[in-house]
Coordinates of C-alpha atoms (C1' of nucleotides) in Angstrom, one line a residue:
Chain A
X1 CA 26.5 6.9 -31.1
X2 CA 24.9 9.6 -33.4
X3 CA 23.2 7.3 -35.8
X4 CA 21.1 5.3 -33.4
X5 CA 18.1 4.0 -35.3
X6 CA 15.1 5.1 -33.3
X7 CA 11.8 3.5 -34.2
X8 CA 9.3 6.0 -33.2
X9 CA 6.2 3.9 -34.0
X10 CA 6.1 2.1 -30.7
X11 CA 7.5 2.8 -27.3
X12 CA 11.1 1.8 -26.8
X13 CA 10.2 0.0 -23.6
X14 CA 7.6 -2.2 -25.3
X15 CA 10.0 -2.8 -28.2
X16 CA 12.7 -4.0 -25.8
X17 CA 10.3 -6.1 -23.8
X18 CA 9.1 -7.9 -26.9
X19 CA 12.6 -8.4 -28.2
X20 CA 13.9 -9.8 -25.0
X21 CA 10.9 -12.1 -24.5
X22 CA 11.5 -13.4 -28.0
X23 CA 15.1 -14.1 -27.2
X24 CA 14.2 -15.9 -24.0
X25 CA 11.4 -18.0 -25.6
X26 CA 13.4 -18.8 -28.7
X27 CA 16.2 -20.2 -26.5
X28 CA 18.8 -17.6 -27.6
X29 CA 19.2 -16.9 -24.0
X30 CA 19.5 -20.1 -22.0
X31 CA 17.9 -20.8 -18.6
X32 CA 20.1 -19.7 -15.8
X33 CA 22.1 -17.4 -18.0
X34 CA 22.7 -13.9 -16.8
X35 CA 21.3 -11.1 -19.0
X36 CA 23.8 -8.3 -19.6
X37 CA 22.1 -4.9 -19.9
X38 CA 24.8 -3.7 -22.4
X39 CA 24.2 -6.7 -24.6
X40 CA 20.5 -6.2 -24.4
X41 CA 20.9 -2.6 -25.4
X42 CA 22.8 -3.7 -28.5
X43 CA 20.3 -6.5 -29.5
X44 CA 17.2 -4.5 -28.9
X45 CA 18.3 -1.1 -30.1
X46 CA 16.8 0.7 -27.1
X47 CA 18.9 2.5 -24.5
X48 CA 19.5 1.4 -21.0
X49 CA 16.5 3.0 -19.3
X50 CA 13.8 1.3 -21.4
X51 CA 15.8 -2.0 -21.3
X52 CA 15.8 -1.8 -17.6
X53 CA 12.1 -1.2 -17.5
X54 CA 11.6 -4.1 -19.8
X55 CA 13.7 -6.3 -17.5
X56 CA 11.7 -5.4 -14.5
X57 CA 8.4 -6.2 -16.3
X58 CA 9.8 -9.5 -17.5
X59 CA 10.8 -10.3 -14.0
X60 CA 7.3 -9.6 -12.7
X61 CA 6.0 -11.7 -15.6
X62 CA 8.0 -14.6 -14.3
X63 CA 10.4 -15.1 -17.1
X64 CA 13.4 -13.5 -15.3
X65 CA 14.7 -13.8 -11.8
X66 CA 16.6 -11.0 -10.0
X67 CA 20.1 -11.9 -9.0
X68 CA 20.8 -10.8 -5.4
X69 CA 24.1 -9.2 -6.3
X70 CA 22.5 -7.3 -9.1
X71 CA 21.1 -7.9 -12.6
X72 CA 18.7 -10.6 -13.9
X73 CA 19.0 -14.1 -15.1
X74 CA 16.6 -16.2 -17.2
X75 CA 14.5 -18.3 -14.9
X76 CA 14.7 -22.1 -15.2
X77 CA 11.7 -24.3 -14.7
X78 CA 11.4 -28.0 -13.7
X79 CA 8.8 -30.2 -15.3
X80 CA 6.9 -30.2 -12.1
X81 CA 6.8 -26.4 -12.2
X82 CA 5.2 -26.7 -15.7
X83 CA 2.6 -29.2 -14.8
X84 CA 1.8 -27.2 -11.6
X85 CA 1.3 -24.1 -13.7
X86 CA -1.1 -25.9 -16.0
X87 CA -3.1 -27.1 -13.1
X88 CA -3.0 -23.7 -11.5
X89 CA -4.4 -22.2 -14.6
X90 CA -7.1 -24.8 -14.8
X91 CA -8.1 -24.0 -11.3
X92 CA -8.4 -20.3 -12.0
X93 CA -10.3 -21.0 -15.2
X94 CA -12.6 -23.3 -13.2
X95 CA -13.4 -20.4 -10.9
X96 CA -14.0 -18.2 -13.9
X97 CA -16.4 -20.7 -15.4
X98 CA -18.2 -20.9 -12.1
X99 CA -18.5 -17.2 -11.8
X100 CA -19.9 -17.0 -15.3
X101 CA -22.5 -19.7 -14.6
X102 CA -23.5 -18.3 -11.2
X103 CA -23.7 -14.7 -12.4
X104 CA -25.4 -15.5 -15.6
X105 CA -24.5 -14.6 -19.2
X106 CA -26.7 -13.7 -22.0
X107 CA -27.0 -15.7 -25.2
X108 CA -25.4 -12.9 -27.0
X109 CA -22.3 -13.2 -24.9
X110 CA -22.0 -16.9 -25.5
X111 CA -22.1 -16.4 -29.2
X112 CA -18.4 -15.9 -29.8
X113 CA -17.7 -19.0 -27.7
X114 CA -20.0 -21.1 -29.8
X115 CA -18.3 -19.8 -33.0
X116 CA -15.0 -20.9 -31.7
X117 CA -16.5 -24.3 -30.9
X118 CA -17.9 -24.7 -34.4
X119 CA -14.6 -23.6 -36.0
X120 CA -12.7 -26.1 -34.0
X121 CA -15.2 -28.8 -34.9
X122 CA -14.5 -28.0 -38.5
X123 CA -10.8 -28.4 -38.0
X124 CA -11.1 -31.7 -36.2
X125 CA -13.0 -33.2 -39.1
X126 CA -9.7 -33.5 -40.9
X127 CA -8.1 -36.9 -40.2
X128 CA -5.2 -36.8 -39.6
X129 CA -5.0 -33.2 -38.8
X130 CA -2.4 -31.2 -40.7
X131 CA 0.3 -29.0 -39.3
X132 CA -1.3 -25.9 -40.6
X133 CA -4.6 -26.9 -39.0
X134 CA -2.8 -27.2 -35.7
X135 CA -1.7 -23.6 -35.9
X136 CA -5.3 -22.6 -36.4
X137 CA -6.4 -24.9 -33.6
X138 CA -3.9 -23.3 -31.3
X139 CA -5.2 -19.8 -32.1
X140 CA -8.8 -20.8 -31.8
X141 CA -8.2 -22.6 -28.5
X142 CA -6.5 -19.6 -27.1
X143 CA -9.4 -17.4 -28.1
X144 CA -11.9 -19.8 -26.5
X145 CA -10.0 -19.7 -23.2
X146 CA -9.6 -16.0 -23.3
X147 CA -13.3 -15.4 -24.0
X148 CA -14.3 -17.9 -21.3
X149 CA -12.2 -16.0 -18.9
X150 CA -13.9 -12.7 -19.9
X151 CA -17.3 -14.2 -19.1
X152 CA -16.4 -14.2 -15.4
X153 CA -16.7 -10.4 -15.5
X154 CA -14.2 -10.3 -12.7
X155 CA -11.3 -8.0 -13.4
X156 CA -9.1 -9.4 -10.6
X157 CA -9.6 -12.9 -11.8
X158 CA -9.1 -12.1 -15.4
X159 CA -5.8 -10.4 -14.5
X160 CA -4.7 -13.3 -12.5
X161 CA -5.4 -15.8 -15.2
X162 CA -3.5 -13.6 -17.7
X163 CA -0.5 -13.7 -15.3
X164 CA -0.8 -17.5 -14.9
X165 CA -0.8 -17.8 -18.6
X166 CA 2.3 -15.6 -18.9
X167 CA 4.3 -18.7 -18.0
X168 CA 4.2 -19.7 -21.6
X169 CA 4.2 -23.4 -21.1
X170 CA 1.0 -23.1 -19.2
X171 CA -0.7 -21.4 -22.1
X172 CA -3.0 -23.4 -24.3
X173 CA -0.6 -23.1 -27.2
X174 CA 2.1 -24.7 -25.0
X175 CA 0.4 -28.0 -24.2
X176 CA -1.5 -28.2 -27.4
X177 CA 1.7 -28.1 -29.4
X178 CA 3.0 -30.8 -27.1
X179 CA -0.1 -32.8 -27.8
X180 CA 0.4 -32.3 -31.5
X181 CA 3.6 -34.3 -31.3
X182 CA 1.8 -37.4 -30.0
X183 CA 0.2 -40.1 -32.1
X184 CA -2.8 -39.8 -29.8
X185 CA -3.1 -36.1 -30.7
X186 CA -6.4 -36.4 -32.6
X187 CA -8.1 -38.3 -29.8
X188 CA -6.9 -35.9 -27.2
X189 CA -8.1 -32.9 -29.1
X190 CA -11.5 -34.5 -29.4
X191 CA -11.7 -35.0 -25.7
X192 CA -10.6 -31.4 -25.1
X193 CA -13.3 -30.2 -27.5
X194 CA -15.9 -32.2 -25.5
X195 CA -14.8 -30.3 -22.4
X196 CA -15.3 -27.0 -24.2
X197 CA -18.8 -28.1 -25.2
X198 CA -19.7 -29.2 -21.7
X199 CA -18.5 -26.0 -20.1
X200 CA -20.7 -23.9 -22.4
X201 CA -23.6 -26.1 -21.6
X202 CA -23.1 -25.8 -17.9
X203 CA -22.8 -22.0 -18.1
X204 CA -26.0 -21.8 -20.1
X205 CA -27.8 -23.8 -17.5
X206 CA -26.2 -22.0 -14.6
X207 CA -24.6 -25.1 -13.2
X208 CA -21.6 -23.4 -11.5
X209 CA -20.2 -26.6 -9.9
X210 CA -20.3 -28.5 -13.2
X211 CA -18.7 -25.7 -15.1
X212 CA -15.9 -25.5 -12.6
X213 CA -15.4 -29.3 -12.5
X214 CA -15.0 -29.7 -16.2
X215 CA -12.4 -26.9 -16.5
X216 CA -10.3 -28.6 -13.8
X217 CA -10.6 -31.9 -15.6
X218 CA -9.6 -30.1 -18.8
X219 CA -6.4 -29.0 -17.1
X220 CA -5.7 -32.5 -15.6
X221 CA -6.0 -33.9 -19.1
X222 CA -3.4 -31.4 -20.3
X223 CA -1.1 -32.3 -17.5
X224 CA -1.4 -36.0 -18.3
X225 CA -0.7 -35.2 -22.0
X226 CA 2.3 -33.1 -21.1
X227 CA 3.8 -35.9 -19.1
X228 CA 3.2 -38.3 -22.0
X229 CA 4.8 -35.8 -24.5
X230 CA 7.8 -35.3 -22.3
X231 CA 8.3 -39.0 -22.2
X232 CA 8.5 -39.3 -26.0
X233 CA 10.8 -36.4 -26.4
X234 CA 11.0 -36.9 -30.1
X235 CA 9.0 -33.9 -31.3
X236 CA 9.5 -31.6 -28.4
X237 CA 11.4 -29.1 -30.5
X238 CA 7.9 -28.1 -31.7
X239 CA 7.5 -26.4 -28.3
X240 CA 9.6 -23.3 -28.1
X241 CA 8.6 -22.7 -24.5
X242 CA 10.5 -25.8 -23.5
X243 CA 13.6 -23.8 -23.9
X244 CA 12.9 -22.7 -20.4
X245 CA 13.1 -26.2 -18.9
X246 CA 16.4 -26.6 -17.1
X247 CA 18.3 -29.6 -18.4
X248 CA 20.3 -31.9 -16.2
X249 CA 23.5 -31.8 -18.2
X250 CA 23.8 -28.0 -18.4
Chain B
X1 CA 20.2 19.9 -5.4
X2 CA 23.5 19.4 -3.8
X3 CA 22.3 18.2 -0.4
X4 CA 20.1 15.4 -1.5
X5 CA 19.9 13.0 1.4
X6 CA 20.9 9.6 0.1
X7 CA 20.1 6.6 2.3
X8 CA 22.6 4.0 1.2
X9 CA 21.4 1.3 3.5
X10 CA 18.8 0.0 1.0
X11 CA 18.2 0.4 -2.7
X12 CA 16.6 3.6 -3.8
X13 CA 14.2 1.6 -5.9
X14 CA 12.9 -0.4 -3.0
X15 CA 12.8 2.6 -0.8
X16 CA 10.6 4.4 -3.4
X17 CA 8.4 1.4 -3.9
X18 CA 7.7 1.1 -0.1
X19 CA 7.1 4.8 0.3
X20 CA 4.7 4.9 -2.6
X21 CA 2.9 1.8 -1.5
X22 CA 2.4 3.4 1.9
X23 CA 1.1 6.5 0.4
X24 CA -1.4 4.6 -1.7
X25 CA -2.6 2.3 1.1
X26 CA -2.8 5.1 3.6
X27 CA -5.1 7.0 1.3
X28 CA -2.7 9.9 0.9
X29 CA -3.1 9.2 -2.8
X30 CA -6.8 8.7 -3.7
X31 CA -8.1 6.1 -6.1
X32 CA -8.1 7.3 -9.7
X33 CA -5.6 10.1 -8.9
X34 CA -2.8 10.5 -11.3
X35 CA 0.7 10.0 -9.7
X36 CA 3.1 12.7 -10.7
X37 CA 6.7 11.5 -11.0
X38 CA 8.1 14.8 -9.9
X39 CA 5.9 14.8 -6.8
X40 CA 6.9 11.2 -6.1
X41 CA 10.6 12.2 -6.4
X42 CA 10.1 14.8 -3.7
X43 CA 8.1 12.6 -1.3
X44 CA 10.3 9.6 -1.6
X45 CA 13.7 11.2 -1.8
X46 CA 14.8 9.0 -4.7
X47 CA 15.5 10.3 -8.2
X48 CA 13.3 9.8 -11.2
X49 CA 14.9 6.5 -12.4
X50 CA 14.3 4.5 -9.3
X51 CA 10.9 6.1 -8.9
X52 CA 9.9 5.0 -12.4
X53 CA 11.1 1.4 -11.6
X54 CA 9.0 1.5 -8.5
X55 CA 6.0 2.7 -10.5
X56 CA 6.4 -0.2 -13.0
X57 CA 6.6 -2.7 -10.1
X58 CA 3.5 -1.3 -8.4
X59 CA 1.7 -1.4 -11.7
X60 CA 2.5 -5.1 -12.1
X61 CA 1.6 -5.6 -8.5
X62 CA -1.9 -4.3 -9.3
X63 CA -2.0 -1.1 -7.2
X64 CA -1.4 1.2 -10.2
X65 CA -2.8 1.4 -13.6
X66 CA -1.0 2.8 -16.7
X67 CA -2.7 5.8 -18.3
X68 CA -2.7 5.5 -22.1
X69 CA -1.4 9.0 -22.6
X70 CA 1.4 8.3 -20.2
X71 CA 2.0 8.0 -16.5
X72 CA 0.2 6.1 -13.8
X73 CA -2.9 6.5 -11.7
X74 CA -4.0 4.8 -8.5
X75 CA -6.2 1.9 -9.3
X76 CA -9.8 1.9 -8.0
X77 CA -11.6 -1.2 -6.9
X78 CA -15.2 -2.0 -6.4
X79 CA -16.6 -4.1 -3.5
X80 CA -17.1 -6.9 -6.0
X81 CA -13.5 -6.7 -7.0
X82 CA -12.5 -7.1 -3.4
X83 CA -14.7 -10.1 -2.6
X84 CA -13.6 -11.7 -5.8
X85 CA -10.0 -11.3 -4.8
X86 CA -10.7 -12.9 -1.5
X87 CA -12.4 -15.9 -3.1
X88 CA -9.6 -16.1 -5.7
X89 CA -7.0 -16.2 -3.0
X90 CA -9.0 -18.9 -1.1
X91 CA -9.2 -21.0 -4.3
X92 CA -5.4 -20.8 -4.7
X93 CA -4.8 -21.6 -1.1
X94 CA -7.2 -24.6 -1.5
X95 CA -5.0 -25.8 -4.3
X96 CA -1.9 -25.3 -2.1
X97 CA -3.5 -27.3 0.7
X98 CA -4.4 -30.1 -1.7
X99 CA -0.9 -30.2 -3.1
X100 CA 0.5 -30.4 0.5
X101 CA -1.9 -33.2 1.4
X102 CA -1.3 -35.2 -1.8
X103 CA 2.4 -34.8 -1.8
X104 CA 2.8 -35.4 1.9
X105 CA 4.5 -33.3 4.5
X106 CA 6.6 -34.5 7.4
X107 CA 5.6 -33.9 11.0
X108 CA 8.5 -31.6 11.3
X109 CA 7.1 -29.3 8.5
X110 CA 3.7 -29.1 10.2
X111 CA 5.3 -28.0 13.5
X112 CA 5.3 -24.2 12.8
X113 CA 1.7 -24.4 11.7
X114 CA 0.7 -26.1 14.9
X115 CA 2.6 -23.4 16.9
X116 CA 0.6 -20.7 15.1
X117 CA -2.6 -22.6 15.9
X118 CA -1.7 -22.8 19.6
X119 CA -0.8 -19.2 19.7
X120 CA -4.1 -18.2 18.2
X121 CA -5.9 -20.4 20.5
X122 CA -4.3 -18.6 23.4
X123 CA -5.3 -15.2 22.0
X124 CA -8.9 -16.3 21.5
X125 CA -9.2 -17.3 25.1
X126 CA -9.6 -13.6 25.9
X127 CA -13.2 -12.5 25.9
X128 CA -13.7 -9.9 24.5
X129 CA -10.5 -9.8 22.6
X130 CA -8.5 -6.6 22.9
X131 CA -7.3 -4.3 20.2
X132 CA -3.7 -5.3 20.8
X133 CA -4.6 -9.0 20.7
X134 CA -6.1 -8.3 17.3
X135 CA -2.8 -7.0 16.0
X136 CA -1.2 -10.2 17.2
X137 CA -3.9 -12.2 15.6
X138 CA -3.5 -10.5 12.3
X139 CA 0.2 -11.3 12.3
X140 CA -0.2 -14.9 13.4
X141 CA -2.9 -15.5 10.9
X142 CA -0.7 -14.1 8.1
X143 CA 2.1 -16.4 9.2
X144 CA -0.3 -19.4 9.2
X145 CA -1.4 -18.7 5.7
X146 CA 2.1 -18.1 4.4
X147 CA 3.4 -21.3 6.0
X148 CA 0.5 -23.3 4.6
X149 CA 1.2 -21.9 1.2
X150 CA 4.8 -23.0 1.5
X151 CA 3.8 -26.6 2.2
X152 CA 2.6 -26.9 -1.3
X153 CA 6.3 -26.9 -2.4
X154 CA 5.2 -25.5 -5.7
X155 CA 7.1 -22.3 -6.6
X156 CA 4.7 -21.2 -9.3
X157 CA 1.7 -21.6 -7.0
X158 CA 3.5 -19.8 -4.1
X159 CA 4.3 -17.0 -6.4
X160 CA 0.8 -16.7 -7.6
X161 CA -0.6 -16.7 -4.1
X162 CA 1.8 -13.9 -3.2
X163 CA 0.5 -11.9 -6.1
X164 CA -3.1 -12.5 -5.2
X165 CA -2.3 -11.4 -1.7
X166 CA -0.7 -8.2 -3.0
X167 CA -4.1 -6.9 -3.5
X168 CA -4.1 -5.9 0.1
X169 CA -7.8 -6.2 0.9
X170 CA -7.5 -9.8 -0.1
X171 CA -4.8 -10.3 2.5
X172 CA -5.7 -11.8 5.9
X173 CA -5.0 -8.6 7.7
X174 CA -7.5 -6.9 5.5
X175 CA -10.6 -8.9 6.2
X176 CA -9.6 -9.8 9.7
X177 CA -9.5 -6.1 10.5
X178 CA -12.9 -5.8 8.9
X179 CA -14.1 -8.6 11.1
X180 CA -12.7 -6.9 14.2
X181 CA -15.2 -4.1 13.7
X182 CA -18.1 -6.4 14.0
X183 CA -19.8 -7.5 17.2
X184 CA -19.7 -11.0 16.0
X185 CA -16.0 -10.8 15.6
X186 CA -15.2 -13.3 18.4
X187 CA -17.5 -15.9 16.9
X188 CA -16.1 -15.4 13.5
X189 CA -12.5 -15.8 14.6
X190 CA -13.4 -19.0 16.4
X191 CA -14.9 -20.5 13.2
X192 CA -11.9 -19.4 11.2
X193 CA -9.6 -21.1 13.8
X194 CA -11.6 -24.3 13.4
X195 CA -10.9 -24.1 9.7
X196 CA -7.2 -23.8 10.4
X197 CA -7.4 -26.9 12.6
X198 CA -9.3 -28.9 10.0
X199 CA -6.9 -28.1 7.2
X200 CA -3.9 -29.3 9.2
X201 CA -5.7 -32.5 10.1
X202 CA -6.6 -33.1 6.5
X203 CA -3.1 -32.6 5.4
X204 CA -1.8 -34.9 8.1
X205 CA -4.2 -37.6 6.9
X206 CA -3.4 -36.9 3.3
X207 CA -7.0 -36.0 2.5
X208 CA -6.5 -33.6 -0.4
X209 CA -10.1 -33.0 -1.3
X210 CA -11.0 -32.2 2.3
X211 CA -8.0 -29.9 2.7
X212 CA -9.0 -28.0 -0.4
X213 CA -12.6 -27.8 0.5
X214 CA -12.0 -26.3 3.9
X215 CA -9.8 -23.5 2.6
X216 CA -12.4 -22.5 0.1
X217 CA -15.0 -22.5 2.8
X218 CA -12.6 -20.4 4.8
X219 CA -12.5 -17.8 2.0
X220 CA -16.3 -17.8 1.6
X221 CA -16.6 -17.1 5.3
X222 CA -14.3 -14.1 4.8
X223 CA -16.4 -12.9 1.9
X224 CA -19.6 -13.1 3.9
X225 CA -18.0 -11.2 6.8
X226 CA -16.6 -8.5 4.5
X227 CA -20.1 -8.0 3.1
X228 CA -21.4 -7.7 6.6
X229 CA -18.7 -5.3 7.6
X230 CA -19.3 -3.1 4.6
X231 CA -22.9 -2.9 5.6
X232 CA -22.2 -1.5 9.0
X233 CA -19.7 1.0 7.7
X234 CA -19.1 2.4 11.2
X235 CA -15.7 1.0 11.9
X236 CA -14.3 0.7 8.5
X237 CA -11.7 3.3 9.0
X238 CA -9.9 0.5 10.8
X239 CA -9.2 -0.9 7.4
X240 CA -6.6 1.1 5.5
X241 CA -6.9 -1.0 2.4
X242 CA -10.4 0.3 1.9
X243 CA -8.8 3.6 0.8
X244 CA -8.7 1.8 -2.5
X245 CA -12.4 1.4 -2.9
X246 CA -13.8 3.8 -5.4
X247 CA -16.6 5.8 -3.8
X248 CA -19.7 6.9 -5.7
X249 CA -19.5 10.5 -4.8
X250 CA -16.0 11.2 -5.9
Chain C
dT1 C1' -20.8 35.2 -26.2
dT2 C1' -18.9 31.0 -27.8
dC3 C1' -16.0 28.1 -30.3
dC4 C1' -11.6 27.1 -32.3
dC5 C1' -6.8 27.4 -32.9
dC6 C1' -2.3 28.4 -31.5
dC7 C1' 1.2 28.7 -28.2
dG8 C1' 3.4 28.1 -23.8
dT9 C1' 4.0 25.2 -19.9
dT10 C1' 4.5 20.9 -17.9
dA11 C1' 5.1 16.1 -17.5
dT12 C1' 6.6 12.0 -19.4
dG13 C1' 9.8 9.0 -22.4
dT14 C1' 14.5 8.4 -23.6
dA15 C1' 19.5 8.8 -23.5
dT16 C1' 23.7 9.2 -21.2
dA17 C1' 27.0 10.5 -17.6
dC18 C1' 28.6 9.3 -13.0
dA19 C1' 29.2 6.5 -8.9
dA20 C1' 29.6 2.4 -6.4
dT21 C1' 29.7 -2.3 -6.0
dC22 C1' 31.0 -6.9 -7.4
dA23 C1' 33.9 -10.4 -9.7
dC24 C1' 38.1 -11.9 -11.3
dG25 C1' 43.0 -12.3 -11.5
dA26 C1' 47.6 -11.5 -10.1
dC27 C1' 51.0 -11.2 -6.7
dG28 C1' 53.0 -12.1 -2.4
dA29 C1' 53.4 -14.4 2.0
dT30 C1' 53.2 -18.4 4.8
Chain D
dA1 C1' 52.1 -24.9 -3.4
dT2 C1' 48.2 -22.8 -1.6
dC3 C1' 45.7 -19.4 0.5
dG4 C1' 44.8 -14.7 1.3
dT5 C1' 44.7 -10.0 -0.1
dC6 C1' 44.8 -6.1 -3.0
dG7 C1' 43.9 -3.9 -7.3
dT8 C1' 41.8 -3.5 -11.7
dG9 C1' 38.1 -4.0 -14.9
dA10 C1' 33.4 -4.5 -15.9
dT11 C1' 28.6 -4.1 -14.8
dT12 C1' 24.9 -2.5 -12.4
dG13 C1' 22.4 1.3 -9.7
dT14 C1' 21.5 6.2 -9.7
dA15 C1' 21.1 10.9 -11.2
dT16 C1' 20.2 14.2 -14.5
dA17 C1' 20.0 16.3 -19.1
dC18 C1' 17.5 16.4 -23.3
dA19 C1' 13.5 15.5 -26.6
dT20 C1' 8.8 15.0 -27.4
dA21 C1' 4.1 14.8 -26.7
dA22 C1' -0.1 16.1 -23.9
dC23 C1' -2.8 19.7 -21.4
dG24 C1' -4.5 24.3 -20.6
dG25 C1' -5.1 29.1 -21.2
dG26 C1' -5.6 33.1 -23.9
dG27 C1' -6.8 35.5 -27.9
dG28 C1' -9.1 36.1 -32.1
dA29 C1' -13.0 35.5 -35.2
dA30 C1' -17.7 34.2 -36.3

DNA sequence: TTCCCCCGTTATGTATACAATCACGACGAT
DNA sequence: ATCGTCGTGATTGTATACATAACGGGGGAA
């Protein structure tokens, strides 16, 4: 094993973690499948120690599950798990929005949020929206949510929201992609954008309850849309995170 | 190093994790202090590999923080962090209560909750409550909250609540101990018990909104009490988790 | 005296060797 | 023929050796 290629630009642990996460989310590793350390060593190029650290981190992240007799397997999720995760995230974001409103934020802090808002408005002007525009939307939407979370100025809450989003299907990109598969996509995105607008307004006017309520409604919309999208399974291959849903036939 | 004492009854990784957590929560390791792997190896009796795995787990758990240049340090929390964590937990438990109410639970599932309730009632009959009774209360209260969480039947939510409780000051034992230091302790516990009673009633009658509201109020009560307790710092040594609060003078 | 650079020490990151446990399969007995 | 048991192989858990990067101290020069 003399000619092991060692990439010294980043830590081996991080490299292994990213590589394994990719394999899981891309579906190369199926839900319920046991992950062999040796195999992971070969595919990631790191040695066993960093691979093990990466496995532990991915377990804490919620993508893997420890097997009692030893080792790890890819976690499998039900549709209910997914919709619960979205609602959970919405609840936490609602709390973040309330904190932001109650504690007050300066106009300067709201600036980046408003920029996101305007950029999304621009995208939504296209009818029908293109696939490329969807990618931009996904990125902008994620930025909006991340910045909103930051406004709470509460490190424990921010941390928790990050973890809730680690379940990838609960992330904005997850359900937005699902939405993109629907004919009603355009209408849905417009409603979501309205939510974004309202939450900013509520924070500006220090209306904590209203800010919280709209974020929860935002999540409920996403849940409804996910259900709809799961019903017309036609375009679900757009959603890589769905590799994690356990299928009945497997 | 021939005579290393190896305890084969439990995994070395778990042993190291428990030992380190103890050291952190007991204050043997101060907030902000860097944790030396070698030192941890000596105090825990495990070798470096399991110690490192334990450190990674404790980082994900939120007790440690990675240092950019390498290694880990004990995380330090502000009082605001603590009260936010309590409110965060209350919000999640509110969601759990709502799920339980909306999805319906059988009378049989509510049985253990009611047993807890009755046992706590019994304890509160003592006036004033003894120190021993407080320990029992802490345990019973923790059981009540854990069982309530389970009723949601939502694995992602249960997982998230567990993680929110991992911040130990957010755990019931944390603030209950803080409450115990106050003269108003008895009155506070009686109010908290009333909340417990109401949430069960709301779940039984499938009133999701009411179940959620009472759990959030429950958390707000805890936050108020924590603030009160922090003001009269006299008995705060009862609260080991407060070892994690960063002090101004350090 | 003070600042900077170089070197040594120390601690972390990584790789691998060793040990113990678990799973699977074959063989034998009932 | 089927069930139980023993053995072998593979895989994980643990320990340690090696490499590399950070920190601190000491010495020299301005």
